[in-house]
CSV table of C-alpha atoms and ligand atoms in Angstrom, one decimal:
chain,number,residue,atom,x,y,z
A,58,UNK,CA,65.6,51.5,89.8
A,59,UNK,CA,66.3,47.9,90.9
A,60,UNK,CA,66.9,45.4,88.2
A,61,UNK,CA,63.5,43.9,88.6
A,62,UNK,CA,61.8,47.2,88.0
A,63,UNK,CA,63.4,47.2,84.6
A,64,UNK,CA,61.1,44.4,83.5
A,65,UNK,CA,57.9,43.8,85.4
A,66,UNK,CA,58.4,46.1,88.3
A,67,UNK,CA,56.1,48.9,87.2
A,68,UNK,CA,53.1,48.1,89.4
A,69,UNK,CA,55.2,47.1,92.4
A,70,UNK,CA,56.2,49.5,95.2
A,71,UNK,CA,59.0,47.2,96.3
A,72,UNK,CA,61.3,44.5,95.0
A,73,UNK,CA,60.6,40.9,96.1
A,74,UNK,CA,61.9,40.0,99.5
A,75,UNK,CA,65.3,38.3,99.4
A,76,UNK,CA,63.9,34.9,100.3
A,77,UNK,CA,61.2,35.3,97.6
A,78,UNK,CA,63.8,36.2,95.1
A,79,UNK,CA,65.9,33.1,95.9
A,80,UNK,CA,62.8,31.0,96.0
A,81,UNK,CA,61.3,32.1,92.6
A,82,UNK,CA,64.5,32.6,90.5
A,83,UNK,CA,65.3,30.1,87.8
A,84,UNK,CA,68.3,31.7,86.2
A,85,UNK,CA,70.7,29.6,88.2
A,86,UNK,CA,69.5,26.6,86.2
A,87,UNK,CA,67.6,27.9,83.1
A,88,UNK,CA,70.7,29.8,81.9
A,89,UNK,CA,71.3,26.4,80.3
A,90,UNK,CA,68.6,27.5,77.8
A,91,UNK,CA,70.4,30.6,76.7
A,92,UNK,CA,71.4,29.5,73.3
A,93,UNK,CA,67.9,28.3,72.5
A,94,UNK,CA,66.5,31.5,74.0
A,95,UNK,CA,68.6,33.6,71.7
A,96,UNK,CA,67.8,31.5,68.6
A,97,UNK,CA,64.1,32.0,69.4
A,98,UNK,CA,64.5,35.7,70.0
A,99,UNK,CA,66.3,36.2,66.7
A,100,UNK,CA,63.6,34.3,64.8
A,101,UNK,CA,60.9,36.3,66.6
A,102,UNK,CA,62.6,39.7,65.8
A,103,UNK,CA,63.0,38.8,62.2
A,104,UNK,CA,59.3,38.0,62.0
A,105,UNK,CA,58.5,41.3,63.7
A,106,UNK,CA,60.5,43.1,61.1
A,107,UNK,CA,58.7,41.2,58.3
A,108,UNK,CA,55.3,42.2,59.5
A,109,UNK,CA,56.5,45.8,60.0
A,110,UNK,CA,56.5,46.0,63.8
A,111,UNK,CA,60.3,46.5,63.7
A,112,UNK,CA,62.3,48.3,61.1
A,113,UNK,CA,64.8,46.2,59.1
A,114,UNK,CA,67.7,48.2,60.7
A,115,UNK,CA,66.1,47.6,64.1
A,116,UNK,CA,66.1,43.9,63.5
A,117,UNK,CA,69.7,44.0,62.3
A,118,UNK,CA,70.8,45.8,65.5
A,119,UNK,CA,68.8,43.4,67.8
A,120,UNK,CA,70.1,40.3,66.0
A,121,UNK,CA,73.7,41.6,66.2
A,122,UNK,CA,73.3,42.5,69.8
A,123,UNK,CA,71.9,39.0,70.6
A,124,UNK,CA,74.8,37.4,68.7
A,125,UNK,CA,77.3,39.3,70.8
A,126,UNK,CA,75.5,38.2,74.0
A,127,UNK,CA,75.6,34.6,72.7
A,128,UNK,CA,79.3,34.9,72.2
A,129,UNK,CA,79.8,36.3,75.7
A,130,UNK,CA,77.8,33.6,77.3
A,131,UNK,CA,79.8,30.9,75.3
A,132,UNK,CA,83.0,32.5,76.5
A,133,UNK,CA,81.8,32.7,80.1
A,134,UNK,CA,82.0,36.5,79.9
A,135,UNK,CA,78.4,37.2,81.0
A,136,UNK,CA,77.1,38.1,84.4
A,137,UNK,CA,73.9,36.4,85.4
A,138,UNK,CA,71.7,38.4,87.9
A,139,UNK,CA,69.3,36.6,90.2
A,140,UNK,CA,67.2,39.7,90.5
A,141,UNK,CA,66.4,39.3,86.8
A,142,UNK,CA,64.8,36.0,87.7
A,143,UNK,CA,65.3,33.9,84.6
A,144,UNK,CA,67.3,33.5,81.4
A,145,UNK,CA,64.8,35.5,79.4
A,146,UNK,CA,65.0,38.7,81.5
A,147,UNK,CA,68.8,38.4,81.9
A,148,UNK,CA,69.3,38.3,78.1
A,149,UNK,CA,66.7,41.0,77.4
A,150,UNK,CA,68.3,43.3,80.0
A,151,UNK,CA,71.8,42.6,78.6
A,152,UNK,CA,70.5,43.4,75.1
A,153,UNK,CA,69.2,46.8,76.3
A,154,UNK,CA,72.6,47.4,78.0
A,155,UNK,CA,74.2,46.4,74.7
A,156,UNK,CA,72.2,48.2,72.1
A,157,UNK,CA,70.2,50.8,74.1
A,158,UNK,CA,66.5,51.6,74.2
A,159,UNK,CA,65.8,49.5,71.1
A,160,UNK,CA,66.4,46.3,73.1
A,161,UNK,CA,63.1,47.1,74.9
A,162,UNK,CA,61.2,46.4,71.7
A,163,UNK,CA,62.2,42.8,71.5
A,164,UNK,CA,59.5,41.5,73.8
A,165,UNK,CA,56.7,42.9,71.6
A,166,UNK,CA,54.0,40.3,70.8
A,167,UNK,CA,55.4,37.6,73.1
A,168,UNK,CA,55.4,36.6,76.7
A,169,UNK,CA,57.9,34.6,78.8
A,170,UNK,CA,55.2,32.0,78.8
A,171,UNK,CA,55.4,31.1,75.1
A,172,UNK,CA,59.1,31.9,75.2
A,173,UNK,CA,60.0,29.3,77.8
A,174,UNK,CA,57.8,26.7,76.2
A,175,UNK,CA,59.7,27.4,72.9
A,176,UNK,CA,63.1,27.3,74.6
A,177,UNK,CA,62.5,24.0,76.3
A,178,UNK,CA,61.3,22.4,73.1
A,179,UNK,CA,64.3,23.7,71.1
A,180,UNK,CA,66.7,22.5,73.8
A,181,UNK,CA,65.0,19.1,74.2
A,182,UNK,CA,64.9,18.5,70.5
A,183,UNK,CA,68.7,18.8,70.4
A,184,UNK,CA,69.1,16.7,73.4
A,185,UNK,CA,66.9,13.9,71.8
A,186,UNK,CA,69.0,14.0,68.6
A,187,UNK,CA,72.2,13.6,70.7
A,188,UNK,CA,70.8,10.8,72.7
A,189,UNK,CA,69.6,8.9,69.6
A,190,UNK,CA,73.1,9.3,68.1
A,191,UNK,CA,74.7,7.9,71.3
A,192,UNK,CA,72.1,5.1,71.5
A,193,UNK,CA,72.9,4.2,67.9
A,194,UNK,CA,76.6,4.0,68.8
A,195,UNK,CA,75.8,1.6,71.7
A,196,UNK,CA,73.6,-0.5,69.4
A,197,UNK,CA,76.5,-0.7,67.0
A,198,UNK,CA,78.8,-2.0,69.7
A,199,UNK,CA,76.3,-4.6,70.7
A,200,UNK,CA,75.9,-5.7,67.1
A,201,UNK,CA,79.7,-6.0,66.7
A,202,UNK,CA,79.8,-8.1,69.9
A,203,UNK,CA,77.0,-10.3,68.6
A,204,UNK,CA,78.8,-11.0,65.4
A,205,UNK,CA,82.1,-11.7,67.2
A,206,UNK,CA,80.4,-14.0,69.8
A,207,UNK,CA,77.8,-15.6,67.5
A,208,UNK,CA,79.2,-19.1,68.3
A,209,UNK,CA,80.0,-18.5,72.0
A,210,UNK,CA,77.9,-20.7,74.3
A,211,UNK,CA,76.2,-19.0,77.2
A,212,UNK,CA,73.7,-20.5,79.7
A,213,UNK,CA,70.3,-19.0,79.0
A,214,UNK,CA,68.5,-18.4,82.2
A,215,UNK,CA,64.9,-18.3,83.4
A,216,UNK,CA,64.3,-17.6,87.1
A,217,UNK,CA,68.1,-17.1,87.2
A,218,UNK,CA,68.4,-20.9,86.8
A,219,UNK,CA,70.2,-22.5,83.8
A,220,UNK,CA,67.4,-23.2,81.3
A,221,UNK,CA,68.8,-23.8,77.7
A,222,UNK,CA,72.0,-22.9,76.1
A,223,UNK,CA,72.0,-19.7,74.0
A,224,UNK,CA,74.8,-17.9,72.2
A,225,UNK,CA,76.4,-14.8,73.7
A,226,UNK,CA,75.7,-13.1,70.4
A,227,UNK,CA,72.0,-13.8,70.8
A,228,UNK,CA,72.0,-12.3,74.2
A,229,UNK,CA,73.7,-9.1,72.9
A,230,UNK,CA,71.1,-8.8,70.2
A,231,UNK,CA,68.3,-9.0,72.9
A,232,UNK,CA,69.9,-5.9,74.5
A,233,UNK,CA,70.2,-4.2,71.2
A,234,UNK,CA,66.5,-4.9,70.4
A,235,UNK,CA,65.4,-3.1,73.6
A,236,UNK,CA,67.5,0.0,72.7
A,237,UNK,CA,66.3,-0.1,69.1
A,238,UNK,CA,62.7,0.3,70.4
A,239,UNK,CA,63.8,3.1,72.6
A,240,UNK,CA,65.3,4.9,69.6
A,241,UNK,CA,62.0,4.5,67.8
A,242,UNK,CA,60.2,5.9,70.7
A,243,UNK,CA,62.5,8.9,70.9
A,244,UNK,CA,61.8,9.6,67.2
A,245,UNK,CA,58.1,9.5,67.9
A,246,UNK,CA,58.4,11.8,70.9
A,247,UNK,CA,60.6,14.2,68.8
A,248,UNK,CA,57.7,14.6,66.4
A,249,UNK,CA,55.5,16.0,69.2
A,250,UNK,CA,58.3,18.1,70.8
A,251,UNK,CA,59.0,19.7,67.4
A,252,UNK,CA,56.0,22.1,67.4
A,253,UNK,CA,56.1,25.8,67.9
A,254,UNK,CA,54.4,27.4,70.9
A,255,UNK,CA,55.8,30.9,70.2
A,256,UNK,CA,53.1,33.4,69.2
A,257,UNK,CA,50.7,32.2,71.9
A,258,UNK,CA,52.0,35.1,74.0
A,259,UNK,CA,50.8,35.0,77.6
A,260,UNK,CA,47.9,32.7,76.9
A,261,UNK,CA,45.4,34.1,74.4
A,262,UNK,CA,47.6,35.1,71.4
A,263,UNK,CA,48.5,38.7,70.5
A,264,UNK,CA,47.0,41.7,68.9
A,265,UNK,CA,49.8,41.9,66.3
A,266,UNK,CA,49.4,40.2,62.9
A,267,UNK,CA,52.2,37.7,63.6
A,268,UNK,CA,53.5,35.1,61.2
A,269,UNK,CA,54.0,32.0,63.2
A,270,UNK,CA,54.8,29.8,60.3
A,271,UNK,CA,57.7,32.0,59.4
A,272,UNK,CA,59.1,31.6,63.0
A,273,UNK,CA,58.4,27.8,62.9
A,274,UNK,CA,60.3,27.5,59.6
A,275,UNK,CA,63.3,29.4,60.8
A,276,UNK,CA,63.6,27.4,64.0
A,277,UNK,CA,63.0,24.1,62.2
A,278,UNK,CA,59.7,23.3,63.9
A,279,UNK,CA,57.6,21.0,61.7
A,280,UNK,CA,54.4,22.7,62.9
A,281,UNK,CA,52.7,25.4,64.9
A,282,UNK,CA,50.8,24.5,68.0
A,283,UNK,CA,47.2,25.3,67.3
A,284,UNK,CA,45.8,26.4,70.6
A,285,UNK,CA,47.5,29.2,72.6
A,286,UNK,CA,46.2,28.1,76.0
A,287,UNK,CA,47.5,24.6,75.4
A,288,UNK,CA,50.8,25.7,73.9
A,289,UNK,CA,51.9,27.7,76.9
A,290,UNK,CA,50.7,25.4,79.5
A,291,UNK,CA,51.2,21.7,78.7
A,292,UNK,CA,54.4,19.9,79.5
A,293,UNK,CA,53.3,16.5,78.2
A,294,UNK,CA,56.1,16.5,75.7
A,295,UNK,CA,58.6,16.6,78.6
A,296,UNK,CA,56.7,13.8,80.4
A,297,UNK,CA,56.8,11.7,77.2
A,298,UNK,CA,60.5,12.2,76.8
A,299,UNK,CA,61.0,11.4,80.5
A,300,UNK,CA,59.1,8.2,80.2
A,301,UNK,CA,61.2,7.1,77.2
A,302,UNK,CA,64.4,8.2,79.0
A,303,UNK,CA,63.3,6.1,82.0
A,304,UNK,CA,62.8,3.1,79.7
A,305,UNK,CA,66.3,3.6,78.3
A,306,UNK,CA,67.6,3.6,81.9
A,307,UNK,CA,65.4,0.6,82.7
A,308,UNK,CA,66.9,-1.3,79.8
A,309,UNK,CA,70.4,-0.3,80.7
A,310,UNK,CA,69.8,-1.4,84.3
A,311,UNK,CA,68.8,-4.8,83.2
A,312,UNK,CA,72.0,-5.2,81.2
A,313,UNK,CA,74.0,-3.6,84.0
A,314,UNK,CA,72.6,-6.2,86.5
A,315,UNK,CA,73.7,-9.0,84.2
A,316,UNK,CA,77.2,-7.4,83.9
A,317,UNK,CA,77.3,-7.4,87.7
A,318,UNK,CA,76.4,-11.1,87.8
A,319,UNK,CA,78.7,-12.0,85.0
A,320,UNK,CA,81.8,-10.5,86.6
A,321,UNK,CA,81.2,-12.0,90.0
A,322,UNK,CA,83.9,-14.6,90.6
A,323,UNK,CA,81.1,-17.2,91.2
A,324,UNK,CA,80.1,-16.7,87.6
A,325,UNK,CA,83.2,-15.4,85.8
A,326,UNK,CA,81.7,-15.1,82.4
A,327,UNK,CA,83.3,-11.8,81.6
A,328,UNK,CA,86.2,-9.6,82.7
A,329,UNK,CA,86.1,-5.8,82.7
A,330,UNK,CA,89.3,-3.8,82.2
A,331,UNK,CA,90.6,-2.0,85.2
A,332,UNK,CA,89.7,1.3,83.7
A,333,UNK,CA,86.1,0.4,84.0
A,334,UNK,CA,86.1,-0.8,87.6
A,335,UNK,CA,86.8,0.7,91.0
A,336,UNK,CA,88.4,-0.6,94.1
A,337,UNK,CA,87.7,-0.8,97.8
A,338,UNK,CA,89.2,1.5,100.4
A,339,UNK,CA,89.7,-1.3,102.8
A,340,UNK,CA,89.8,-4.6,100.9
A,341,UNK,CA,92.9,-4.5,98.6
A,342,UNK,CA,91.8,-7.5,96.5
A,343,UNK,CA,88.5,-5.9,95.3
A,344,UNK,CA,87.7,-4.9,91.8
A,345,UNK,CA,84.1,-3.8,91.7
A,346,UNK,CA,81.7,-3.3,88.8
A,347,UNK,CA,80.6,0.1,90.1
A,348,UNK,CA,79.8,1.6,86.7
A,349,UNK,CA,77.2,-1.1,86.1
A,350,UNK,CA,75.9,-0.6,89.7
A,351,UNK,CA,75.6,3.2,89.2
A,352,UNK,CA,73.7,2.8,86.0
A,353,UNK,CA,71.3,0.5,87.8
A,354,UNK,CA,71.0,3.0,90.7
A,355,UNK,CA,70.6,6.0,88.4
A,356,UNK,CA,67.5,4.3,87.0
A,357,UNK,CA,65.8,5.2,90.2
A,358,UNK,CA,66.8,8.8,89.9
A,359,UNK,CA,65.4,8.8,86.3
A,360,UNK,CA,62.1,7.3,87.4
A,361,UNK,CA,62.0,10.0,90.2
A,362,UNK,CA,62.3,12.7,87.6
A,363,UNK,CA,59.5,11.2,85.5
A,364,UNK,CA,57.3,11.2,88.6
A,365,UNK,CA,58.2,14.8,89.4
A,366,UNK,CA,57.2,15.9,85.9
A,367,UNK,CA,54.0,14.0,85.9
A,368,UNK,CA,53.1,15.3,89.4
A,369,UNK,CA,54.0,18.9,88.6
A,370,UNK,CA,51.5,18.8,85.7
A,371,UNK,CA,48.7,17.2,87.7
A,372,UNK,CA,45.7,19.4,88.4
A,373,UNK,CA,47.1,22.5,86.8
A,374,UNK,CA,44.3,24.7,85.5
A,375,UNK,CA,44.7,26.4,82.1
A,376,UNK,CA,46.8,28.3,81.2
A,377,UNK,CA,50.4,28.9,82.3
A,378,UNK,CA,51.2,28.5,86.0
A,379,UNK,CA,54.5,28.9,87.7
A,380,UNK,CA,54.4,25.2,88.6
A,381,UNK,CA,55.8,24.8,85.1
A,382,UNK,CA,59.1,26.2,86.1
A,383,UNK,CA,59.6,22.9,88.0
A,384,UNK,CA,60.0,21.0,84.8
A,385,UNK,CA,63.6,22.3,84.2
A,386,UNK,CA,65.7,20.6,86.8
A,387,UNK,CA,64.2,17.1,86.4
A,388,UNK,CA,64.4,17.4,82.7
A,389,UNK,CA,68.0,18.6,82.7
A,390,UNK,CA,69.2,16.0,85.2
A,391,UNK,CA,67.4,13.3,83.3
A,392,UNK,CA,69.0,14.3,80.0
A,393,UNK,CA,72.5,14.3,81.7
A,394,UNK,CA,71.9,11.1,83.5
A,395,UNK,CA,70.8,9.1,80.5
A,396,UNK,CA,73.4,10.7,78.3
A,397,UNK,CA,76.3,9.8,80.6
A,398,UNK,CA,74.9,6.3,81.3
A,399,UNK,CA,74.7,5.5,77.6
A,400,UNK,CA,78.2,6.8,76.9
A,401,UNK,CA,79.9,5.0,79.8
A,402,UNK,CA,78.0,1.8,79.2
A,403,UNK,CA,79.1,1.8,75.6
A,404,UNK,CA,82.7,2.4,76.5
A,405,UNK,CA,82.6,-0.4,79.1
A,406,UNK,CA,81.0,-2.9,76.7
A,407,UNK,CA,83.5,-2.1,73.9
A,408,UNK,CA,86.3,-3.2,76.3
A,409,UNK,CA,84.7,-6.3,77.8
A,410,UNK,CA,86.5,-9.6,77.7
A,411,UNK,CA,84.5,-12.8,77.4
A,412,UNK,CA,85.6,-16.0,79.2
A,413,UNK,CA,84.0,-18.4,76.8
A,414,UNK,CA,85.2,-21.5,78.8
A,415,UNK,CA,83.4,-20.4,81.9
A,416,UNK,CA,80.2,-19.6,80.0
A,417,UNK,CA,80.3,-23.0,78.4
A,418,UNK,CA,81.0,-24.8,81.6
A,419,UNK,CA,78.1,-23.1,83.4
A,420,UNK,CA,75.7,-24.2,80.6
A,421,UNK,CA,77.1,-27.7,80.8
A,422,UNK,CA,76.6,-28.0,84.5
A,423,UNK,CA,73.0,-26.9,84.4
A,424,UNK,CA,71.6,-29.7,82.3
A,425,UNK,CA,70.8,-27.1,79.7
A,426,UNK,CA,70.2,-29.6,76.9
A,427,UNK,CA,67.4,-31.4,78.8
A,428,UNK,CA,64.7,-29.9,76.5
A,429,UNK,CA,66.7,-31.1,73.5
A,430,UNK,CA,66.5,-34.6,74.8
A,431,UNK,CA,62.7,-34.3,75.3
A,432,UNK,CA,62.4,-32.9,71.7
A,433,UNK,CA,64.5,-35.9,70.5
A,434,UNK,CA,62.1,-38.3,72.1
A,435,UNK,CA,59.1,-36.5,70.6
A,436,UNK,CA,60.7,-36.9,67.1
A,437,UNK,CA,60.9,-40.6,67.9
A,438,UNK,CA,57.2,-40.7,68.6
A,439,UNK,CA,57.0,-40.1,72.3
A,440,UNK,CA,54.3,-37.6,73.4
A,441,UNK,CA,55.9,-34.4,74.8
A,442,UNK,CA,54.4,-34.7,78.2
A,443,UNK,CA,55.8,-38.3,78.6
A,444,UNK,CA,59.1,-37.2,77.1
A,445,UNK,CA,59.2,-34.4,79.8
A,446,UNK,CA,58.8,-36.9,82.6
A,447,UNK,CA,61.4,-39.4,81.1
A,448,UNK,CA,64.0,-36.6,80.8
A,449,UNK,CA,63.1,-35.4,84.4
A,450,UNK,CA,63.9,-38.9,85.6
A,451,UNK,CA,67.2,-38.9,83.7
A,452,UNK,CA,68.2,-35.5,85.0
A,453,UNK,CA,67.4,-36.7,88.6
A,454,UNK,CA,69.7,-39.7,88.0
A,455,UNK,CA,72.4,-37.5,86.5
A,456,UNK,CA,72.3,-35.2,89.5
A,457,UNK,CA,72.7,-38.0,92.0
A,458,UNK,CA,75.4,-39.5,89.8
A,459,UNK,CA,77.1,-36.1,89.7
A,460,UNK,CA,77.3,-36.5,85.9
A,461,UNK,CA,76.4,-34.4,82.9
A,462,UNK,CA,73.6,-35.8,80.7
A,463,UNK,CA,76.0,-36.2,77.8
A,464,UNK,CA,78.3,-38.3,80.0
A,465,UNK,CA,75.7,-40.9,80.9
A,466,UNK,CA,76.2,-44.2,79.2
A,467,UNK,CA,73.8,-45.1,76.4
A,468,UNK,CA,72.6,-48.1,78.4
A,469,UNK,CA,71.9,-45.9,81.4
A,470,UNK,CA,69.9,-43.5,79.2
A,471,UNK,CA,68.0,-46.4,77.7
A,472,UNK,CA,66.8,-47.4,81.2
A,473,UNK,CA,64.6,-44.2,81.0
A,474,UNK,CA,63.4,-44.8,77.5
A,475,UNK,CA,64.2,-47.7,75.1
A,476,UNK,CA,63.7,-45.4,72.1
A,477,UNK,CA,67.0,-43.7,72.9
A,478,UNK,CA,69.8,-44.7,70.5
A,479,UNK,CA,73.3,-43.6,70.1
A,480,UNK,CA,72.4,-40.6,67.9
A,481,UNK,CA,71.2,-39.0,71.1
A,482,UNK,CA,74.6,-37.7,71.9
A,483,UNK,CA,74.4,-35.2,69.0
A,484,UNK,CA,71.4,-33.5,70.6
A,485,UNK,CA,73.0,-33.5,74.0
A,486,UNK,CA,75.9,-31.3,73.0
A,487,UNK,CA,75.6,-27.5,73.7
A,488,UNK,CA,76.6,-26.7,70.1
A,489,UNK,CA,74.1,-29.1,68.7
A,490,UNK,CA,71.4,-27.6,70.9
A,491,UNK,CA,71.9,-24.0,69.8
A,492,UNK,CA,72.4,-24.9,66.2
A,493,UNK,CA,69.1,-26.7,66.2
A,494,UNK,CA,67.2,-23.5,67.0
A,495,UNK,CA,67.5,-22.5,63.4
A,496,UNK,CA,64.7,-20.1,62.6
A,497,UNK,CA,64.1,-16.4,62.7
A,498,UNK,CA,64.6,-15.2,66.3
A,499,UNK,CA,66.3,-18.5,67.3
A,500,UNK,CA,69.7,-18.7,68.9
A,501,UNK,CA,71.5,-20.7,66.2
A,502,UNK,CA,74.8,-19.0,65.3
A,503,UNK,CA,73.8,-18.6,61.6
A,504,UNK,CA,70.5,-17.0,62.8
A,505,UNK,CA,72.4,-14.7,65.1
A,506,UNK,CA,74.6,-13.5,62.3
A,507,UNK,CA,71.6,-12.9,60.0
A,508,UNK,CA,69.8,-11.0,62.8
A,509,UNK,CA,72.9,-8.9,63.4
A,510,UNK,CA,72.9,-8.1,59.7
A,511,UNK,CA,69.3,-7.0,59.9
A,512,UNK,CA,70.0,-4.9,63.1
A,513,UNK,CA,72.9,-3.2,61.3
A,514,UNK,CA,70.6,-2.3,58.4
A,515,UNK,CA,68.2,-0.7,60.8
A,516,UNK,CA,70.9,1.6,62.2
A,517,UNK,CA,70.9,5.0,60.4
A,518,UNK,CA,74.1,5.0,58.3
A,519,UNK,CA,74.7,8.7,58.8
A,520,UNK,CA,75.1,8.3,62.6
A,521,UNK,CA,77.4,5.3,62.5
A,522,UNK,CA,80.4,6.5,64.4
A,523,UNK,CA,79.1,9.7,65.9
A,524,UNK,CA,79.4,9.8,69.6
A,525,UNK,CA,78.4,13.2,71.0
B,278,LIG,N1,60.8,30.9,84.5
B,278,LIG,C1,59.5,30.5,84.0
B,278,LIG,C2,59.4,29.0,83.7
B,278,LIG,O1,60.4,28.4,83.8
B,278,LIG,C3,59.2,31.3,82.8
B,278,LIG,C4,58.7,32.6,83.1
B,278,LIG,C5,57.2,32.7,83.1
B,278,LIG,N2,57.0,33.4,84.3
B,278,LIG,C6,55.8,34.0,84.6
B,278,LIG,N3,55.8,34.6,85.8
B,278,LIG,N4,54.8,34.0,83.9
B,278,LIG,O2,58.4,28.5,83.4
């Protein structure tokens, strides 16, 4: 008897052709689900014993056999067989080798269809929890940076042109806010991942009087999926996760792009430690921000996985189809990609050095306080649109005089508007400009410190220092 015939081979005269075996197998990648598979099997077997389909002693032997297999897998002392197709049949077959004929009873009242849907949900639930913990750690780093750099001037940009001064801390809290929303989204997705498909069997349910709630409780699922056809076939929970993971990568890519710009010598706002950069094989002087670039690049890979999952689901008739096997590799790689990106980005940021002088100089050179001058004129009774034009004229003059606005003489400024008096110089300073934006959401240092405090409060205390 070939290994395949041990499981579904009864009605087949021959084993699958070699190429078919290689084409259809999933054990090379779904062995990653072994721990979840065994957890699910033990819960299933306990339930079968409770409803009298297995004897209590039979359950004990099955659970002990599965526990030994789990140990062997953990210690890399387990041989995976491609002829056994997937993780489920490899473990079931090993169980029969381990405890004898009794192992063949485990698959009563279930199918690989509800089994795989359960395994993926169990595995993904853990992956989500780990990702949220790591995102929280990154958010904490950003909040700490925001507090440390609450007074540091940075040119705020629109269209990549100097717009108005902001504080470095304010910028860090903008990144943190994006990731905070991603954490919220992950919690939301988790709620829908955390429902039990097991008990749906192949597609229609089973003729045994199973207790699905008992299985759900043991596995920590908040609910049981109501419809068996839906439970075995839909992968929308994976698509949802992938879309949030893509958003995390998108947010990281935006931050990564700014890191790339900020370390460029033309900018020089920050310095990365050598340990977080790489060199060039030909140009000895180079120190490149490759981590940030790779995070930016891996965002494309994440988006590709999202597209793969969506497309694999498209047009699938009810109920289970083998197309669903194609969810694994995108999902696994996506989890790994976003996990590693969050960790390495956090490490890099925790070690960044800020060149406050360069940041300040760039804001100064860009006429970043022009809006402050316009607001000043408005407070003196000039209509905003007129103030805008007056300041535009003053900036044009400053550009041709190669001077900063704050360095123009009062008499020069008064040529553009006689309402300007010598109190103007307070509003033309970068520090005055940021301090004046003193409301919730504004860039004033005291507002940044208050916002950092609120962001810190939103972080779950239990996960503070946990990096998984
Ligand atoms: N390996 C399959 C998957 O990943 C699960 C097995 C279901 N196979 C089947 N022929 N019904 O979805």
